[in-house]
Tab-separated table of C-alpha atoms in Angstrom:
chain	number	residue	atom	x	y	z
A	4	MET	CA	-38.491	6.849	-6.048
A	5	SER	CA	-36.311	8.873	-3.678
A	6	LEU	CA	-34.736	12.041	-4.993
A	7	ARG	CA	-31.025	12.538	-4.345
A	8	ALA	CA	-30.468	15.705	-2.362
A	9	VAL	CA	-27.606	17.995	-3.359
A	10	LYS	CA	-24.955	17.354	-0.726
A	11	GLU	CA	-22.463	19.971	-1.855
A	12	ILE	CA	-21.659	22.245	-4.801
A	13	LEU	CA	-17.955	22.813	-5.426
A	14	SER	CA	-16.203	25.291	-7.706
A	15	THR	CA	-13.083	24.207	-9.534
A	16	LYS	CA	-9.666	25.413	-8.409
A	17	PRO	CA	-6.951	26.621	-10.830
A	18	THR	CA	-4.125	24.087	-10.756
A	19	MET	CA	-0.877	23.531	-12.645
A	20	GLU	CA	0.223	19.986	-13.466
A	21	GLY	CA	2.710	18.198	-15.690
A	22	ALA	CA	5.337	20.485	-17.216
A	23	GLY	CA	3.158	23.565	-16.748
A	24	VAL	CA	-0.361	22.749	-17.927
A	25	LYS	CA	-2.977	25.119	-16.529
A	26	LEU	CA	-6.198	23.330	-15.662
A	27	GLU	CA	-9.183	23.442	-13.322
A	28	ARG	CA	-9.483	20.777	-10.597
A	29	ALA	CA	-13.054	19.874	-9.676
A	30	PHE	CA	-12.002	17.631	-6.794
A	31	GLY	CA	-8.941	15.710	-5.728
A	32	PHE	CA	-6.594	15.010	-2.862
A	33	GLY	CA	-8.383	14.796	0.481
A	34	LYS	CA	-11.991	14.058	-0.533
A	35	THR	CA	-11.764	10.314	-1.055
A	36	LYS	CA	-14.692	9.318	1.184
A	37	GLU	CA	-17.310	11.544	-0.469
A	38	PHE	CA	-16.335	10.503	-4.014
A	39	ASP	CA	-15.238	6.881	-3.425
A	40	PRO	CA	-14.324	5.073	-5.712
A	41	PHE	CA	-13.246	8.209	-7.613
A	42	LEU	CA	-10.174	10.172	-6.627
A	43	LEU	CA	-9.810	13.211	-8.860
A	44	LEU	CA	-11.397	15.102	-11.762
A	45	ASP	CA	-9.493	17.657	-13.845
A	46	ASP	CA	-10.931	19.904	-16.557
A	47	PHE	CA	-8.182	20.967	-18.987
A	48	ARG	CA	-9.757	23.720	-21.079
A	49	ASN	CA	-7.617	26.324	-22.798
A	50	GLU	CA	-7.356	28.539	-25.862
A	51	ASN	CA	-3.753	29.602	-25.285
A	52	PRO	CA	-1.268	26.932	-26.476
A	53	ARG	CA	1.350	28.270	-24.048
A	54	ASP	CA	-0.886	27.053	-21.227
A	55	TYR	CA	-0.959	23.399	-22.310
A	56	LEU	CA	1.661	22.508	-24.970
A	57	ALA	CA	4.309	21.499	-22.388
A	58	GLY	CA	1.996	18.617	-21.583
A	59	PHE	CA	2.476	15.781	-19.135
A	60	PRO	CA	5.921	14.243	-19.763
A	61	TRP	CA	6.896	10.786	-18.510
A	62	HIS	CA	5.370	9.992	-15.119
A	63	PRO	CA	4.303	6.839	-13.224
A	64	HIS	CA	0.920	5.487	-12.166
A	65	ARG	CA	0.095	2.531	-9.925
A	66	GLY	CA	-3.060	1.310	-8.214
A	67	ILE	CA	-5.605	3.381	-10.191
A	68	GLU	CA	-7.450	3.778	-13.481
A	69	THR	CA	-7.279	7.039	-15.430
A	70	ILE	CA	-10.080	8.038	-17.793
A	71	THR	CA	-9.332	10.711	-20.407
A	72	TYR	CA	-12.178	12.226	-22.450
A	73	VAL	CA	-11.251	14.713	-25.202
A	74	LEU	CA	-13.751	17.302	-26.476
A	75	ALA	CA	-11.493	19.564	-28.560
A	76	GLY	CA	-7.936	19.291	-29.838
A	77	GLU	CA	-6.008	16.056	-29.379
A	78	VAL	CA	-3.789	14.189	-26.938
A	79	GLN	CA	-0.852	12.066	-28.073
A	80	HIS	CA	0.273	9.398	-25.634
A	81	GLY	CA	2.957	6.767	-25.224
A	82	ASP	CA	4.115	4.443	-22.449
A	83	SER	CA	6.897	2.243	-21.132
A	84	LEU	CA	5.279	-0.848	-22.659
A	85	GLY	CA	5.638	0.551	-26.172
A	86	ASN	CA	2.023	1.599	-26.637
A	87	LYS	CA	1.409	4.765	-28.656
A	88	GLY	CA	-1.724	6.512	-29.800
A	89	ARG	CA	-3.655	9.709	-30.395
A	90	MET	CA	-6.992	10.827	-28.994
A	91	THR	CA	-9.033	13.400	-30.907
A	92	ALA	CA	-12.371	15.141	-30.250
A	93	GLY	CA	-14.913	12.747	-28.766
A	94	ASP	CA	-12.431	9.940	-28.048
A	95	VAL	CA	-11.897	8.242	-24.687
A	96	GLN	CA	-8.966	6.363	-23.184
A	97	TRP	CA	-9.527	4.231	-20.094
A	98	MET	CA	-6.140	3.188	-18.703
A	99	THR	CA	-5.821	0.622	-15.934
A	100	ALA	CA	-2.395	1.357	-14.443
A	101	GLY	CA	-2.528	-1.676	-12.148
A	102	SER	CA	0.918	-2.752	-10.961
A	103	GLY	CA	2.557	0.178	-12.670
A	104	ILE	CA	3.132	2.076	-15.869
A	105	LEU	CA	5.236	4.997	-17.058
A	106	HIS	CA	3.563	7.142	-19.664
A	107	GLN	CA	3.298	10.599	-21.171
A	108	GLU	CA	0.363	12.647	-22.491
A	109	MET	CA	1.002	15.587	-24.818
A	110	PRO	CA	-1.963	17.830	-25.728
A	111	LYS	CA	-2.324	19.743	-28.984
A	112	GLY	CA	-4.972	22.329	-29.889
A	113	ASP	CA	-7.411	22.280	-32.783
A	114	GLU	CA	-7.162	24.625	-35.779
A	115	ASN	CA	-8.188	27.503	-33.496
A	116	GLY	CA	-5.697	26.577	-30.790
A	117	ARG	CA	-8.369	25.268	-28.431
A	118	MET	CA	-7.830	22.286	-26.168
A	119	HIS	CA	-10.533	20.771	-23.967
A	120	GLY	CA	-10.829	17.507	-22.139
A	121	PHE	CA	-11.285	15.815	-18.793
A	122	GLN	CA	-9.291	13.316	-16.781
A	123	LEU	CA	-10.968	11.275	-14.061
A	124	TRP	CA	-9.108	8.963	-11.676
A	125	ALA	CA	-10.850	5.849	-10.324
A	126	ASN	CA	-9.379	3.833	-7.486
A	127	LEU	CA	-8.638	0.114	-7.787
A	128	PRO	CA	-9.593	-2.271	-4.969
A	129	ALA	CA	-6.773	-3.880	-2.990
A	130	SER	CA	-7.275	-7.153	-4.876
A	131	LEU	CA	-6.502	-5.447	-8.213
A	132	LYS	CA	-3.827	-2.911	-7.240
A	133	MET	CA	-1.121	-5.089	-8.796
A	134	THR	CA	-3.078	-6.375	-11.787
A	135	ASP	CA	-1.583	-6.196	-15.292
A	136	PRO	CA	-1.847	-2.748	-16.918
A	137	ARG	CA	-4.229	-2.422	-19.860
A	138	TYR	CA	-5.758	0.176	-22.157
A	139	GLN	CA	-9.176	0.657	-23.658
A	140	ASP	CA	-8.935	3.181	-26.489
A	141	ILE	CA	-12.432	4.165	-27.598
A	142	PRO	CA	-12.945	6.232	-30.776
A	143	SER	CA	-15.759	8.762	-30.758
A	144	ALA	CA	-17.772	6.789	-33.317
A	145	ALA	CA	-17.940	3.794	-30.951
A	146	ILE	CA	-19.605	5.750	-28.141
A	147	PRO	CA	-23.389	5.270	-28.312
A	148	GLU	CA	-25.608	8.347	-28.255
A	149	VAL	CA	-29.261	8.411	-27.224
A	150	THR	CA	-31.620	11.334	-27.859
A	151	GLU	CA	-34.928	11.357	-26.026
A	152	ASP	CA	-38.184	12.883	-27.294
A	153	ASP	CA	-37.573	16.114	-25.361
A	154	GLY	CA	-34.185	16.568	-27.047
A	155	THR	CA	-32.057	15.454	-24.098
A	156	MET	CA	-28.964	13.704	-25.424
A	157	ALA	CA	-26.592	11.298	-23.689
A	158	ARG	CA	-23.196	9.954	-24.793
A	159	ILE	CA	-22.636	6.738	-22.843
A	160	ILE	CA	-18.964	6.096	-22.181
A	161	CYS	CA	-19.250	3.460	-19.475
A	162	GLY	CA	-22.116	1.576	-17.858
A	163	GLU	CA	-25.720	1.048	-18.908
A	164	PHE	CA	-27.910	4.086	-19.498
A	165	TRP	CA	-31.268	4.489	-21.241
A	166	GLY	CA	-31.069	1.031	-22.767
A	167	LYS	CA	-27.552	1.399	-24.178
A	168	ARG	CA	-24.229	0.205	-22.785
A	169	GLY	CA	-20.997	2.146	-23.074
A	170	PRO	CA	-18.026	0.492	-24.822
A	171	VAL	CA	-15.677	0.576	-21.801
A	172	ASN	CA	-15.834	-2.761	-19.950
A	173	GLY	CA	-14.312	-4.655	-17.046
A	174	VAL	CA	-13.954	-1.566	-14.858
A	175	ALA	CA	-13.301	-2.364	-11.207
A	176	ALA	CA	-15.428	0.516	-9.918
A	177	ASP	CA	-18.464	-0.723	-11.892
A	178	ALA	CA	-18.683	2.883	-12.987
A	179	SER	CA	-21.231	4.823	-14.998
A	180	TYR	CA	-19.847	7.757	-17.017
A	181	VAL	CA	-22.287	9.697	-19.215
A	182	ASP	CA	-22.077	13.058	-21.042
A	183	ILE	CA	-25.577	14.577	-20.870
A	184	THR	CA	-27.039	17.615	-22.654
A	185	VAL	CA	-30.481	18.925	-21.616
A	186	PRO	CA	-32.143	21.495	-23.950
A	187	PRO	CA	-33.175	24.980	-22.769
A	188	PHE	CA	-35.885	25.095	-20.080
A	189	LYS	CA	-36.355	21.322	-20.041
A	190	LYS	CA	-36.665	19.437	-16.742
A	191	LYS	CA	-35.166	15.955	-16.615
A	192	ARG	CA	-35.350	13.140	-14.083
A	193	ILE	CA	-32.441	10.714	-14.311
A	194	LYS	CA	-32.163	7.423	-12.444
A	195	VAL	CA	-28.981	6.623	-10.527
A	196	GLU	CA	-28.561	3.260	-8.780
A	197	VAL	CA	-29.083	3.860	-5.068
A	198	THR	CA	-25.927	2.139	-3.758
A	199	ARG	CA	-23.605	4.363	-5.806
A	200	ASN	CA	-21.848	7.589	-4.990
A	201	ALA	CA	-22.706	10.104	-7.723
A	202	PHE	CA	-21.755	13.555	-8.934
A	203	ALA	CA	-22.432	15.855	-11.885
A	204	TYR	CA	-19.771	18.114	-13.376
A	205	VAL	CA	-21.331	21.013	-15.302
A	206	PHE	CA	-19.234	22.414	-18.135
A	207	ALA	CA	-21.682	24.239	-20.398
A	208	GLY	CA	-24.937	26.124	-20.020
A	209	GLU	CA	-26.778	26.679	-16.769
A	210	GLY	CA	-29.416	24.960	-14.732
A	211	VAL	CA	-30.861	24.053	-11.360
A	212	PHE	CA	-30.426	20.715	-9.643
A	213	ARG	CA	-33.547	20.479	-7.518
A	214	ASP	CA	-33.349	18.527	-4.307
A	215	ALA	CA	-34.978	18.229	-0.906
A	216	SER	CA	-33.468	21.552	0.144
A	217	ASP	CA	-33.564	24.947	-1.561
A	218	PRO	CA	-32.772	24.768	-5.290
A	219	GLN	CA	-29.229	25.757	-6.158
A	220	ALA	CA	-28.266	27.214	-9.517
A	221	VAL	CA	-25.212	26.165	-11.463
A	222	LEU	CA	-23.909	28.655	-14.014
A	223	THR	CA	-21.211	28.060	-16.618
A	224	GLU	CA	-20.371	28.991	-20.184
A	225	SER	CA	-22.789	28.880	-23.105
A	226	GLY	CA	-24.057	25.410	-23.916
A	227	ALA	CA	-26.011	26.510	-26.980
A	228	ASP	CA	-23.059	27.306	-29.228
A	229	PRO	CA	-19.982	25.066	-28.839
A	230	ASN	CA	-17.961	27.615	-30.845
A	231	ALA	CA	-18.837	30.502	-28.555
A	232	THR	CA	-16.002	32.103	-26.621
A	233	PRO	CA	-15.712	30.179	-23.348
A	234	VAL	CA	-15.747	31.904	-19.993
A	235	TYR	CA	-12.732	30.747	-18.005
A	236	ASP	CA	-13.944	31.880	-14.601
A	237	ALA	CA	-13.223	29.007	-12.203
A	238	LYS	CA	-16.331	29.907	-10.204
A	239	ASN	CA	-18.429	28.950	-13.224
A	240	HIS	CA	-17.083	25.382	-13.400
A	241	SER	CA	-19.241	23.565	-10.889
A	242	LEU	CA	-19.360	20.076	-9.461
A	243	VAL	CA	-22.557	18.867	-7.811
A	244	LEU	CA	-22.120	16.078	-5.258
A	245	PHE	CA	-25.310	14.119	-4.578
A	246	ASP	CA	-26.484	12.323	-1.465
A	247	ARG	CA	-28.048	8.850	-1.686
A	248	GLY	CA	-31.284	8.188	-3.557
A	249	ASP	CA	-32.745	6.678	-6.745
A	250	GLU	CA	-32.649	9.648	-9.106
A	251	ILE	CA	-31.580	13.224	-9.719
A	252	VAL	CA	-33.574	16.077	-11.245
A	253	VAL	CA	-32.111	18.885	-13.339
A	254	GLN	CA	-33.912	21.955	-14.680
A	255	ALA	CA	-32.059	23.446	-17.667
A	256	GLY	CA	-31.746	27.211	-18.001
A	257	PRO	CA	-32.262	29.386	-21.111
A	258	GLU	CA	-29.084	28.080	-22.792
A	259	GLY	CA	-29.549	24.445	-21.823
A	260	ILE	CA	-27.073	22.547	-19.673
A	261	ARG	CA	-24.351	19.985	-20.377
A	262	PHE	CA	-22.689	17.911	-17.698
A	263	LEU	CA	-20.841	14.693	-16.943
A	264	LEU	CA	-22.852	12.355	-14.719
A	265	VAL	CA	-20.536	9.926	-12.962
A	266	SER	CA	-21.372	7.244	-10.401
A	267	GLY	CA	-19.723	4.169	-8.936
A	268	LYS	CA	-19.919	1.681	-6.087
A	269	PRO	CA	-17.707	2.764	-3.163
A	270	LEU	CA	-14.771	0.497	-2.312
A	271	GLU	CA	-14.682	1.557	1.351
A	272	GLU	CA	-10.994	0.666	1.637
A	273	PRO	CA	-8.107	2.612	3.208
A	274	VAL	CA	-6.352	5.022	0.836
A	275	ALA	CA	-2.631	5.791	0.890
A	276	TRP	CA	-1.954	8.392	-1.791
A	277	TYR	CA	1.176	10.053	-3.088
A	278	GLY	CA	0.901	11.874	-6.434
A	279	PRO	CA	0.033	9.401	-9.203
A	280	ILE	CA	0.400	6.333	-6.962
A	281	VAL	CA	-2.555	5.209	-4.830
A	282	MET	CA	-2.265	2.179	-2.560
A	283	ASN	CA	-3.847	1.004	0.703
A	284	THR	CA	-0.966	1.448	3.169
A	285	GLN	CA	2.023	3.732	3.681
A	286	GLU	CA	4.294	0.677	3.466
A	287	GLN	CA	2.980	-0.083	-0.027
A	288	LEU	CA	3.606	3.528	-1.028
A	289	LYS	CA	7.194	3.372	0.241
A	290	GLN	CA	7.735	0.143	-1.677
A	291	ALA	CA	6.387	1.717	-4.863
A	292	MET	CA	8.686	4.743	-4.517
A	293	SER	CA	11.666	2.491	-3.778
A	294	GLU	CA	10.921	0.388	-6.884
A	295	LEU	CA	10.565	3.557	-8.945
A	296	GLN	CA	14.039	4.694	-7.889
A	297	SER	CA	15.631	1.255	-8.365
A	298	GLY	CA	14.112	0.615	-11.805
A	299	LYS	CA	11.880	-2.249	-10.597
A	300	PHE	CA	8.589	-0.342	-10.847
A	301	ILE	CA	7.418	-1.912	-14.127
A	302	LYS	CA	6.325	-5.522	-13.512
A	303	HIS	CA	5.312	-6.493	-17.051
A	304	ARG	CA	6.878	-6.147	-20.457
């Protein structure tokens, strides 16, 4: 087995999106090659309702898939096709925007006013840019969980992992998306298919991802007590980008470590990107914007 070296460790950047939602961006515009087929990862984590209640009013998407994973609070959503729904703690929505959709996402805190979730964008290949839009709404209870003998736990959202398969299917990126918790002081080796690009986003606890170079520590908020007061220092929200190899190794710190492990097969196609629309050429982008202005953006009823 070949161990994946740590290629880069990134800290999140404070960002404002929608109608004024404060969030932390782990990666996004401009790093498409390193993360291909993924485009963006946002961590929306807040205790102050004023920082998220304005939400994400009506906006378009074309050419991508958006994956929303809620940990605390809820997100109400609706779209131009008449779909409506509500995601609560532990739920996932995998939306294939395809040829185009207009939708809105409105967050709401839990009884303590806390809101926490992630949104990941995955690119669609050129052959599927104009496919029909579709949703996969996955309730928390449908997401398989596996706990190993050492106490390491995994929630498998998409892909096959430790003998279980996540409920999301038919994803163009052939993605793997797993929420992993490693107990205090435990060391864990985790296989990742060698042809995939892979990254880990740490959002609780601390640990060391050991690689061929010097070990690098990743420190974030307490992973031991989910009700503990979070630390909202952007420097503590860390994304670990891995080089190629068969597996990663993580050494959990005294509070354990919890992270998203995401991997996918790169598309290796040109990317033309403007806001929530991602195509392959500038001409396709111009056409999308023209259709948006003329009311011809939505292709399906």
